[in-house]
Short mmCIF file of N, CA and C in Angstrom, two decimals:
data_model
loop_
_atom_site.label_atom_id
_atom_site.label_comp_id
_atom_site.label_asym_id
_atom_site.label_seq_id
_atom_site.Cartn_x
_atom_site.Cartn_y
_atom_site.Cartn_z
N ASN E 3 -10.44 54.85 -57.03
CA ASN E 3 -9.24 54.79 -57.84
C ASN E 3 -8.05 55.19 -56.98
N GLY E 4 -7.04 54.35 -56.97
CA GLY E 4 -5.89 54.65 -56.15
C GLY E 4 -4.83 53.58 -56.27
N MET E 5 -3.76 53.75 -55.50
CA MET E 5 -2.64 52.81 -55.49
C MET E 5 -2.45 52.30 -54.07
N TYR E 6 -2.27 50.97 -53.95
CA TYR E 6 -2.14 50.34 -52.66
C TYR E 6 -0.88 49.48 -52.61
N ARG E 7 -0.29 49.36 -51.44
CA ARG E 7 0.82 48.44 -51.21
C ARG E 7 0.28 47.27 -50.40
N ILE E 8 0.50 46.06 -50.90
CA ILE E 8 0.07 44.86 -50.19
C ILE E 8 1.31 44.24 -49.56
N SER E 9 1.25 43.99 -48.26
CA SER E 9 2.41 43.44 -47.56
C SER E 9 1.98 42.37 -46.56
N SER E 10 2.97 41.61 -46.14
CA SER E 10 2.73 40.55 -45.16
C SER E 10 3.98 40.37 -44.32
N THR E 11 3.79 40.06 -43.06
CA THR E 11 4.94 39.78 -42.20
C THR E 11 5.16 38.28 -42.03
N ASP E 12 4.11 37.48 -42.28
CA ASP E 12 4.22 36.04 -42.05
C ASP E 12 3.83 35.19 -43.27
N GLY E 13 3.42 35.80 -44.35
CA GLY E 13 3.03 35.06 -45.54
C GLY E 13 1.60 34.53 -45.48
N LEU E 14 0.91 34.73 -44.38
CA LEU E 14 -0.47 34.27 -44.22
C LEU E 14 -1.46 35.43 -44.12
N ASN E 15 -1.08 36.45 -43.44
CA ASN E 15 -1.93 37.62 -43.26
C ASN E 15 -1.38 38.77 -44.11
N PHE E 16 -2.25 39.36 -44.90
CA PHE E 16 -1.84 40.43 -45.80
C PHE E 16 -2.53 41.72 -45.43
N TYR E 17 -1.81 42.82 -45.63
CA TYR E 17 -2.31 44.14 -45.28
C TYR E 17 -2.24 45.05 -46.49
N MET E 18 -3.23 45.91 -46.62
CA MET E 18 -3.25 46.88 -47.72
C MET E 18 -3.09 48.28 -47.14
N ASP E 19 -2.09 48.99 -47.63
CA ASP E 19 -1.87 50.37 -47.24
C ASP E 19 -2.05 51.24 -48.48
N LYS E 20 -2.88 52.26 -48.35
CA LYS E 20 -3.10 53.15 -49.48
C LYS E 20 -1.89 54.08 -49.63
N ILE E 21 -1.34 54.11 -50.84
CA ILE E 21 -0.20 54.97 -51.14
C ILE E 21 -0.69 56.34 -51.59
N CYS E 22 -1.70 56.35 -52.47
CA CYS E 22 -2.21 57.63 -52.98
C CYS E 22 -3.56 57.43 -53.65
N ASP E 23 -4.19 58.53 -54.05
CA ASP E 23 -5.48 58.48 -54.73
C ASP E 23 -5.34 58.52 -56.25
N ILE E 24 -4.17 58.24 -56.76
CA ILE E 24 -3.91 58.24 -58.21
C ILE E 24 -3.87 56.80 -58.68
N GLY E 25 -4.58 56.50 -59.76
CA GLY E 25 -4.59 55.13 -60.28
C GLY E 25 -4.58 55.10 -61.78
N ALA E 26 -4.43 53.92 -62.34
CA ALA E 26 -4.39 53.74 -63.79
C ALA E 26 -5.79 53.76 -64.38
N VAL E 27 -5.91 54.22 -65.64
CA VAL E 27 -7.21 54.27 -66.30
C VAL E 27 -7.70 52.89 -66.72
N SER E 28 -6.78 51.92 -66.86
CA SER E 28 -7.15 50.54 -67.21
C SER E 28 -5.96 49.63 -66.93
N LYS E 29 -6.20 48.32 -66.98
CA LYS E 29 -5.11 47.38 -66.72
C LYS E 29 -4.08 47.37 -67.85
N SER E 30 -4.46 47.77 -69.05
CA SER E 30 -3.49 47.83 -70.15
C SER E 30 -2.68 49.13 -70.14
N ALA E 31 -2.99 50.02 -69.20
CA ALA E 31 -2.29 51.30 -69.11
C ALA E 31 -1.19 51.28 -68.05
N VAL E 32 -0.60 50.09 -67.84
CA VAL E 32 0.48 49.92 -66.87
C VAL E 32 1.57 49.08 -67.53
N CYS E 33 2.84 49.45 -67.33
CA CYS E 33 3.94 48.63 -67.82
C CYS E 33 5.17 48.87 -66.95
N VAL E 34 6.12 47.95 -67.04
CA VAL E 34 7.39 48.08 -66.34
C VAL E 34 8.49 48.14 -67.38
N VAL E 35 9.31 49.19 -67.32
CA VAL E 35 10.43 49.38 -68.23
C VAL E 35 11.66 49.70 -67.40
N SER E 36 12.71 48.94 -67.59
CA SER E 36 13.97 49.14 -66.87
C SER E 36 13.75 49.24 -65.35
N ASP E 37 12.96 48.30 -64.81
CA ASP E 37 12.68 48.19 -63.37
C ASP E 37 11.90 49.36 -62.79
N VAL E 38 11.21 50.13 -63.61
CA VAL E 38 10.37 51.23 -63.15
C VAL E 38 8.96 50.98 -63.68
N MET E 39 7.94 51.15 -62.81
CA MET E 39 6.56 50.98 -63.25
C MET E 39 6.04 52.32 -63.76
N TYR E 40 5.41 52.29 -64.93
CA TYR E 40 4.76 53.46 -65.52
C TYR E 40 3.28 53.17 -65.63
N PHE E 41 2.45 54.18 -65.41
CA PHE E 41 1.01 54.00 -65.60
C PHE E 41 0.39 55.31 -66.06
N LEU E 42 -0.72 55.17 -66.76
CA LEU E 42 -1.46 56.31 -67.27
C LEU E 42 -2.68 56.53 -66.40
N SER E 43 -2.79 57.73 -65.82
CA SER E 43 -3.98 58.10 -65.07
C SER E 43 -4.79 59.05 -65.96
N GLU E 44 -5.89 59.53 -65.46
CA GLU E 44 -6.69 60.48 -66.24
C GLU E 44 -5.93 61.77 -66.52
N THR E 45 -4.99 62.11 -65.64
CA THR E 45 -4.28 63.39 -65.78
C THR E 45 -2.93 63.28 -66.47
N GLY E 46 -2.45 62.06 -66.74
CA GLY E 46 -1.18 61.94 -67.43
C GLY E 46 -0.41 60.69 -67.07
N LEU E 47 0.84 60.66 -67.51
CA LEU E 47 1.72 59.53 -67.28
C LEU E 47 2.47 59.70 -65.96
N TYR E 48 2.60 58.61 -65.21
CA TYR E 48 3.31 58.60 -63.94
C TYR E 48 4.36 57.49 -63.95
N ARG E 49 5.42 57.70 -63.15
CA ARG E 49 6.37 56.62 -62.90
C ARG E 49 6.37 56.35 -61.40
N PHE E 50 6.59 55.08 -61.06
CA PHE E 50 6.59 54.67 -59.66
C PHE E 50 7.81 53.81 -59.42
N THR E 51 8.67 54.26 -58.48
CA THR E 51 9.90 53.53 -58.17
C THR E 51 9.84 52.88 -56.79
N GLY E 52 8.69 52.95 -56.12
CA GLY E 52 8.53 52.26 -54.85
C GLY E 52 8.05 53.12 -53.70
N THR E 53 8.15 54.43 -53.79
CA THR E 53 7.74 55.29 -52.69
C THR E 53 6.42 55.98 -52.98
N TYR E 54 6.40 56.87 -53.95
CA TYR E 54 5.21 57.64 -54.31
C TYR E 54 5.28 57.92 -55.82
N PRO E 55 4.14 57.82 -56.54
CA PRO E 55 4.18 58.05 -57.99
C PRO E 55 4.57 59.49 -58.33
N GLU E 56 5.36 59.63 -59.37
CA GLU E 56 5.82 60.93 -59.83
C GLU E 56 5.20 61.22 -61.20
N GLU E 57 4.52 62.35 -61.31
CA GLU E 57 3.90 62.71 -62.59
C GLU E 57 4.97 63.14 -63.58
N LEU E 58 4.78 62.71 -64.84
CA LEU E 58 5.67 63.10 -65.93
C LEU E 58 4.86 63.99 -66.86
N PRO E 59 4.80 65.29 -66.59
CA PRO E 59 3.90 66.18 -67.32
C PRO E 59 4.19 66.20 -68.82
N ASP E 60 3.11 66.14 -69.60
CA ASP E 60 3.26 66.22 -71.05
C ASP E 60 2.95 67.63 -71.56
N ASN E 61 2.53 68.52 -70.66
CA ASN E 61 2.22 69.91 -70.99
C ASN E 61 1.13 70.06 -72.04
N LEU E 62 0.29 69.04 -72.21
CA LEU E 62 -0.80 69.11 -73.18
C LEU E 62 -2.13 69.42 -72.50
N GLY E 63 -2.20 69.24 -71.18
CA GLY E 63 -3.41 69.58 -70.44
C GLY E 63 -4.63 68.76 -70.81
N ARG E 64 -4.45 67.52 -71.17
CA ARG E 64 -5.58 66.68 -71.59
C ARG E 64 -6.04 65.78 -70.45
N LYS E 65 -7.31 65.40 -70.51
CA LYS E 65 -7.84 64.39 -69.61
C LYS E 65 -7.95 63.11 -70.42
N TYR E 66 -7.21 62.08 -70.01
CA TYR E 66 -7.16 60.83 -70.77
C TYR E 66 -8.29 59.90 -70.34
N THR E 67 -8.89 59.24 -71.32
CA THR E 67 -9.99 58.32 -71.06
C THR E 67 -9.56 56.88 -71.18
N GLY E 68 -8.39 56.63 -71.74
CA GLY E 68 -7.90 55.26 -71.89
C GLY E 68 -6.56 55.26 -72.59
N GLY E 69 -6.02 54.08 -72.73
CA GLY E 69 -4.75 53.96 -73.42
C GLY E 69 -4.06 52.66 -73.10
N THR E 70 -2.99 52.39 -73.83
CA THR E 70 -2.16 51.23 -73.58
C THR E 70 -0.71 51.68 -73.52
N LEU E 71 0.08 50.98 -72.71
CA LEU E 71 1.50 51.28 -72.57
C LEU E 71 2.33 50.05 -72.84
N GLY E 72 3.53 50.27 -73.31
CA GLY E 72 4.51 49.20 -73.48
C GLY E 72 5.86 49.84 -73.64
N GLY E 73 6.92 49.08 -73.44
CA GLY E 73 8.21 49.72 -73.59
C GLY E 73 9.39 48.80 -73.43
N ILE E 74 10.55 49.38 -73.70
CA ILE E 74 11.83 48.68 -73.59
C ILE E 74 12.94 49.72 -73.59
N ASP E 75 14.06 49.39 -72.94
CA ASP E 75 15.26 50.24 -72.98
C ASP E 75 14.99 51.71 -72.68
N ASN E 76 14.35 52.01 -71.57
CA ASN E 76 14.06 53.38 -71.13
C ASN E 76 13.08 54.14 -72.02
N LYS E 77 12.39 53.47 -72.94
CA LYS E 77 11.37 54.13 -73.76
C LYS E 77 10.01 53.52 -73.46
N VAL E 78 9.05 54.41 -73.16
CA VAL E 78 7.68 53.99 -72.87
C VAL E 78 6.80 54.46 -74.02
N TYR E 79 6.16 53.52 -74.70
CA TYR E 79 5.24 53.83 -75.80
C TYR E 79 3.84 53.96 -75.22
N CYS E 80 3.20 55.09 -75.49
CA CYS E 80 1.90 55.41 -74.91
C CYS E 80 0.90 55.68 -76.02
N SER E 81 -0.03 54.77 -76.23
CA SER E 81 -1.12 55.02 -77.16
C SER E 81 -2.27 55.56 -76.32
N LEU E 82 -2.55 56.85 -76.46
CA LEU E 82 -3.45 57.57 -75.55
C LEU E 82 -4.77 57.91 -76.21
N GLU E 83 -5.83 57.81 -75.43
CA GLU E 83 -7.16 58.20 -75.88
C GLU E 83 -7.62 59.38 -75.03
N TYR E 84 -8.17 60.39 -75.70
CA TYR E 84 -8.72 61.55 -75.00
C TYR E 84 -9.92 62.04 -75.81
N SER E 85 -10.63 63.04 -75.33
CA SER E 85 -11.87 63.47 -75.98
C SER E 85 -11.67 63.94 -77.41
N GLY E 86 -10.48 64.40 -77.75
CA GLY E 86 -10.20 64.88 -79.11
C GLY E 86 -9.67 63.83 -80.05
N GLY E 87 -9.44 62.60 -79.60
CA GLY E 87 -8.94 61.55 -80.48
C GLY E 87 -7.92 60.66 -79.79
N THR E 88 -6.95 60.21 -80.58
CA THR E 88 -5.89 59.35 -80.07
C THR E 88 -4.54 59.87 -80.54
N GLU E 89 -3.49 59.48 -79.83
CA GLU E 89 -2.16 59.83 -80.28
C GLU E 89 -1.15 58.87 -79.66
N LEU E 90 0.00 58.79 -80.30
CA LEU E 90 1.10 58.00 -79.80
C LEU E 90 2.17 58.94 -79.26
N LEU E 91 2.46 58.83 -77.96
CA LEU E 91 3.57 59.55 -77.35
C LEU E 91 4.64 58.52 -77.00
N VAL E 92 5.88 58.91 -77.12
CA VAL E 92 6.98 58.07 -76.67
C VAL E 92 7.75 58.86 -75.63
N TYR E 93 7.78 58.32 -74.40
CA TYR E 93 8.51 58.96 -73.32
C TYR E 93 9.88 58.30 -73.23
N ASP E 94 10.94 59.10 -73.33
CA ASP E 94 12.31 58.61 -73.22
C ASP E 94 12.82 58.96 -71.83
N ALA E 95 12.92 57.94 -70.95
CA ALA E 95 13.32 58.17 -69.57
C ALA E 95 14.78 58.59 -69.47
N SER E 96 15.61 58.25 -70.45
CA SER E 96 17.02 58.61 -70.36
C SER E 96 17.25 60.11 -70.53
N ILE E 97 16.33 60.80 -71.22
CA ILE E 97 16.45 62.26 -71.37
C ILE E 97 15.26 63.00 -70.76
N ASN E 98 14.32 62.24 -70.15
CA ASN E 98 13.16 62.81 -69.48
C ASN E 98 12.35 63.72 -70.42
N ALA E 99 12.02 63.19 -71.60
CA ALA E 99 11.29 64.00 -72.59
C ALA E 99 10.35 63.12 -73.41
N TYR E 100 9.31 63.76 -73.94
CA TYR E 100 8.33 63.10 -74.81
C TYR E 100 8.63 63.42 -76.27
N GLY E 101 8.22 62.49 -77.11
CA GLY E 101 8.14 62.74 -78.54
C GLY E 101 6.71 62.46 -78.95
N ILE E 102 6.07 63.39 -79.66
CA ILE E 102 4.70 63.18 -80.14
C ILE E 102 4.81 62.71 -81.57
N HIS E 103 4.19 61.58 -81.86
CA HIS E 103 4.33 61.01 -83.18
C HIS E 103 3.13 61.28 -84.08
N ASP E 104 2.02 60.63 -83.83
CA ASP E 104 0.87 60.77 -84.72
C ASP E 104 -0.37 60.22 -84.03
N GLU E 105 -1.41 59.94 -84.79
CA GLU E 105 -2.66 59.46 -84.22
C GLU E 105 -2.74 57.94 -84.18
N PHE E 106 -1.63 57.25 -84.14
CA PHE E 106 -1.56 55.79 -84.08
C PHE E 106 -2.28 55.30 -82.82
N LYS E 107 -3.20 54.35 -83.00
CA LYS E 107 -3.93 53.79 -81.86
C LYS E 107 -3.61 52.31 -81.76
N SER E 108 -3.02 51.94 -80.66
CA SER E 108 -2.66 50.54 -80.43
C SER E 108 -3.60 49.92 -79.42
N SER E 109 -4.00 48.69 -79.69
CA SER E 109 -4.81 47.98 -78.70
C SER E 109 -3.92 47.13 -77.79
N GLY E 110 -2.61 47.18 -78.01
CA GLY E 110 -1.69 46.47 -77.14
C GLY E 110 -0.27 46.48 -77.66
N PHE E 111 0.68 46.43 -76.75
CA PHE E 111 2.10 46.37 -77.09
C PHE E 111 2.67 45.04 -76.61
N VAL E 112 3.63 44.51 -77.35
CA VAL E 112 4.33 43.29 -76.99
C VAL E 112 5.82 43.55 -77.11
N THR E 113 6.59 43.18 -76.09
CA THR E 113 8.05 43.24 -76.16
C THR E 113 8.55 41.84 -76.42
N TYR E 114 9.31 41.67 -77.50
CA TYR E 114 9.79 40.35 -77.88
C TYR E 114 11.08 40.48 -78.68
N GLY E 115 12.07 39.71 -78.32
CA GLY E 115 13.32 39.72 -79.06
C GLY E 115 14.03 41.05 -79.08
N GLY E 116 13.89 41.83 -78.00
CA GLY E 116 14.55 43.12 -77.91
C GLY E 116 13.87 44.23 -78.70
N LYS E 117 12.64 43.98 -79.15
CA LYS E 117 11.89 44.99 -79.92
C LYS E 117 10.48 45.11 -79.35
N VAL E 118 9.85 46.25 -79.63
CA VAL E 118 8.47 46.48 -79.21
C VAL E 118 7.58 46.45 -80.45
N TYR E 119 6.47 45.71 -80.35
CA TYR E 119 5.50 45.60 -81.44
C TYR E 119 4.15 46.10 -80.93
N ALA E 120 3.33 46.61 -81.86
CA ALA E 120 2.00 47.11 -81.49
C ALA E 120 0.99 46.66 -82.52
N LEU E 121 -0.20 46.28 -82.04
CA LEU E 121 -1.31 45.97 -82.93
C LEU E 121 -2.10 47.25 -83.15
N ASN E 122 -2.18 47.70 -84.39
CA ASN E 122 -2.91 48.92 -84.72
C ASN E 122 -4.40 48.60 -84.74
N SER E 123 -5.16 49.31 -83.93
CA SER E 123 -6.60 49.08 -83.83
C SER E 123 -7.33 49.41 -85.11
N ALA E 124 -6.82 50.35 -85.89
CA ALA E 124 -7.53 50.81 -87.09
C ALA E 124 -7.40 49.85 -88.27
N ASP E 125 -6.20 49.31 -88.51
CA ASP E 125 -6.03 48.49 -89.71
C ASP E 125 -5.75 47.02 -89.44
N GLY E 126 -5.57 46.64 -88.18
CA GLY E 126 -5.36 45.24 -87.86
C GLY E 126 -3.95 44.74 -88.10
N TYR E 127 -3.03 45.60 -88.51
CA TYR E 127 -1.65 45.20 -88.75
C TYR E 127 -0.84 45.29 -87.47
N VAL E 128 0.22 44.49 -87.41
CA VAL E 128 1.19 44.57 -86.32
C VAL E 128 2.37 45.38 -86.82
N TYR E 129 2.82 46.34 -86.03
CA TYR E 129 3.91 47.22 -86.41
C TYR E 129 5.07 47.09 -85.44
N GLU E 130 6.28 47.08 -85.98
CA GLU E 130 7.46 47.19 -85.14
C GLU E 130 7.60 48.66 -84.79
N MET E 131 7.75 48.95 -83.50
CA MET E 131 7.81 50.34 -83.06
C MET E 131 9.24 50.88 -83.20
N SER E 132 9.63 51.12 -84.43
CA SER E 132 10.93 51.71 -84.73
C SER E 132 10.67 53.09 -85.32
N LYS E 133 11.72 53.81 -85.66
CA LYS E 133 11.49 55.16 -86.21
C LYS E 133 10.77 55.10 -87.55
N ASP E 134 10.90 53.97 -88.28
CA ASP E 134 10.21 53.83 -89.57
C ASP E 134 8.83 53.21 -89.42
N ARG E 135 8.58 52.53 -88.32
CA ARG E 135 7.32 51.84 -88.00
C ARG E 135 6.72 51.14 -89.21
N GLU E 136 7.30 50.00 -89.55
CA GLU E 136 6.83 49.21 -90.67
C GLU E 136 5.91 48.10 -90.19
N SER E 137 4.94 47.76 -91.03
CA SER E 137 4.07 46.63 -90.75
C SER E 137 4.90 45.35 -90.90
N VAL E 138 4.73 44.44 -89.96
CA VAL E 138 5.51 43.20 -89.97
C VAL E 138 4.61 42.01 -89.72
N GLU E 139 5.05 40.85 -90.19
CA GLU E 139 4.40 39.61 -89.78
C GLU E 139 4.97 39.29 -88.42
N PHE E 140 4.12 38.90 -87.50
CA PHE E 140 4.58 38.71 -86.12
C PHE E 140 4.04 37.40 -85.58
N SER E 141 4.92 36.62 -85.00
CA SER E 141 4.50 35.43 -84.28
C SER E 141 5.61 35.06 -83.30
N PHE E 142 5.26 34.35 -82.26
CA PHE E 142 6.29 33.88 -81.34
C PHE E 142 5.83 32.55 -80.75
N ASP E 143 6.79 31.73 -80.36
CA ASP E 143 6.51 30.43 -79.79
C ASP E 143 6.86 30.42 -78.31
N THR E 144 6.04 29.74 -77.53
CA THR E 144 6.37 29.48 -76.14
C THR E 144 6.20 27.98 -75.92
N ARG E 145 6.46 27.51 -74.75
CA ARG E 145 6.30 26.09 -74.46
C ARG E 145 4.83 25.68 -74.46
N LYS E 146 3.94 26.61 -74.20
CA LYS E 146 2.54 26.24 -74.02
C LYS E 146 1.66 26.50 -75.24
N PHE E 147 1.94 27.54 -76.00
CA PHE E 147 1.07 27.84 -77.12
C PHE E 147 1.78 28.69 -78.16
N PHE E 148 1.16 28.83 -79.28
CA PHE E 148 1.66 29.64 -80.38
C PHE E 148 0.65 30.75 -80.62
N VAL E 149 1.11 31.97 -80.74
CA VAL E 149 0.22 33.08 -81.03
C VAL E 149 0.70 33.74 -82.30
N GLY E 150 -0.20 34.01 -83.22
CA GLY E 150 0.21 34.66 -84.47
C GLY E 150 -0.77 35.72 -84.88
N PHE E 151 -0.27 36.78 -85.46
CA PHE E 151 -1.10 37.84 -86.01
C PHE E 151 -0.87 37.84 -87.52
N GLU E 152 -1.93 37.74 -88.28
CA GLU E 152 -1.78 37.77 -89.73
C GLU E 152 -1.55 39.19 -90.21
N LYS E 153 -0.76 39.31 -91.25
CA LYS E 153 -0.45 40.62 -91.83
C LYS E 153 -1.50 40.96 -92.88
N LYS E 154 -2.65 41.40 -92.45
CA LYS E 154 -3.71 41.84 -93.36
C LYS E 154 -4.69 42.69 -92.56
N ALA E 155 -5.50 43.45 -93.26
CA ALA E 155 -6.47 44.31 -92.60
C ALA E 155 -7.63 43.47 -92.08
N ILE E 156 -7.80 43.44 -90.76
CA ILE E 156 -8.88 42.70 -90.13
C ILE E 156 -9.39 43.51 -88.95
N ASN E 157 -10.55 43.14 -88.47
CA ASN E 157 -11.11 43.84 -87.33
C ASN E 157 -10.69 43.22 -86.01
N GLY E 158 -10.14 42.03 -86.03
CA GLY E 158 -9.73 41.37 -84.81
C GLY E 158 -8.39 40.71 -84.99
N VAL E 159 -8.03 39.92 -84.05
CA VAL E 159 -6.75 39.22 -84.07
C VAL E 159 -7.03 37.74 -84.05
N ARG E 160 -6.37 37.00 -84.91
CA ARG E 160 -6.52 35.55 -84.92
C ARG E 160 -5.49 34.95 -83.98
N ILE E 161 -5.95 34.17 -83.05
CA ILE E 161 -5.06 33.51 -82.11
C ILE E 161 -5.25 32.01 -82.26
N TYR E 162 -4.16 31.29 -82.43
CA TYR E 162 -4.19 29.86 -82.66
C TYR E 162 -3.47 29.16 -81.52
N PHE E 163 -4.15 28.23 -80.87
CA PHE E 163 -3.57 27.48 -79.77
C PHE E 163 -3.43 26.03 -80.20
N ASP E 164 -2.23 25.48 -80.14
CA ASP E 164 -1.97 24.10 -80.49
C ASP E 164 -1.39 23.41 -79.26
N PHE E 165 -2.12 22.46 -78.69
CA PHE E 165 -1.72 21.89 -77.42
C PHE E 165 -0.91 20.61 -77.53
N SER E 166 -1.15 19.80 -78.54
CA SER E 166 -0.50 18.51 -78.56
C SER E 166 0.39 18.27 -79.77
N GLY E 167 0.30 19.11 -80.79
CA GLY E 167 1.03 18.86 -82.02
C GLY E 167 0.30 17.91 -82.94
N GLU E 168 -0.80 17.32 -82.48
CA GLU E 168 -1.61 16.41 -83.29
C GLU E 168 -2.60 17.20 -84.14
N GLU E 169 -2.96 16.67 -85.27
CA GLU E 169 -3.95 17.31 -86.11
C GLU E 169 -5.30 17.35 -85.39
N ASN E 170 -6.04 18.40 -85.54
CA ASN E 170 -7.35 18.62 -84.92
C ASN E 170 -7.29 18.78 -83.41
N GLU E 171 -6.13 19.00 -82.81
CA GLU E 171 -6.01 19.25 -81.38
C GLU E 171 -5.69 20.71 -81.14
N HIS E 172 -6.52 21.57 -81.67
CA HIS E 172 -6.30 23.00 -81.52
C HIS E 172 -7.63 23.74 -81.59
N PHE E 173 -7.61 24.98 -81.29
CA PHE E 173 -8.78 25.82 -81.52
C PHE E 173 -8.31 27.22 -81.85
N GLU E 174 -9.18 27.97 -82.50
CA GLU E 174 -8.87 29.33 -82.90
C GLU E 174 -9.88 30.27 -82.30
N VAL E 175 -9.42 31.46 -82.00
CA VAL E 175 -10.29 32.52 -81.48
C VAL E 175 -10.30 33.64 -82.50
#
């Protein structure tokens, strides 16, 4: 587990230099907010601006086993897993402080339209990550596919891909 810098002088040969022995607990535990990379290691949240990762102590002394990160506008949303359960922390980089919210467990965050949304692992609803955190219907269109989350209690997420606009030219997961 660690962090590496990959570089090249000619675009053909690449070199890996180890930066440190600190790494993320999973691929979903990394995000970029306001041009700064944040990641969750077993010991806490870190920020990386290009030189060496800086720990952002939460003063809780927990060993994290997993989690997901997402964010926008200097706020990093951290759905954290540890031996005692789960919790949602929000790190505000503009004031360098955490807010502890509750036991909300997200299986992923999405930034769209200037807002952050999270899929709650427990009830299957998508929530807008605002101070009121209301359940919302969520969908977005891209040039390649349409993804939608239904607003109801489910154990998974329904994803619908429509490739041609023709009837029966799609599949669901």
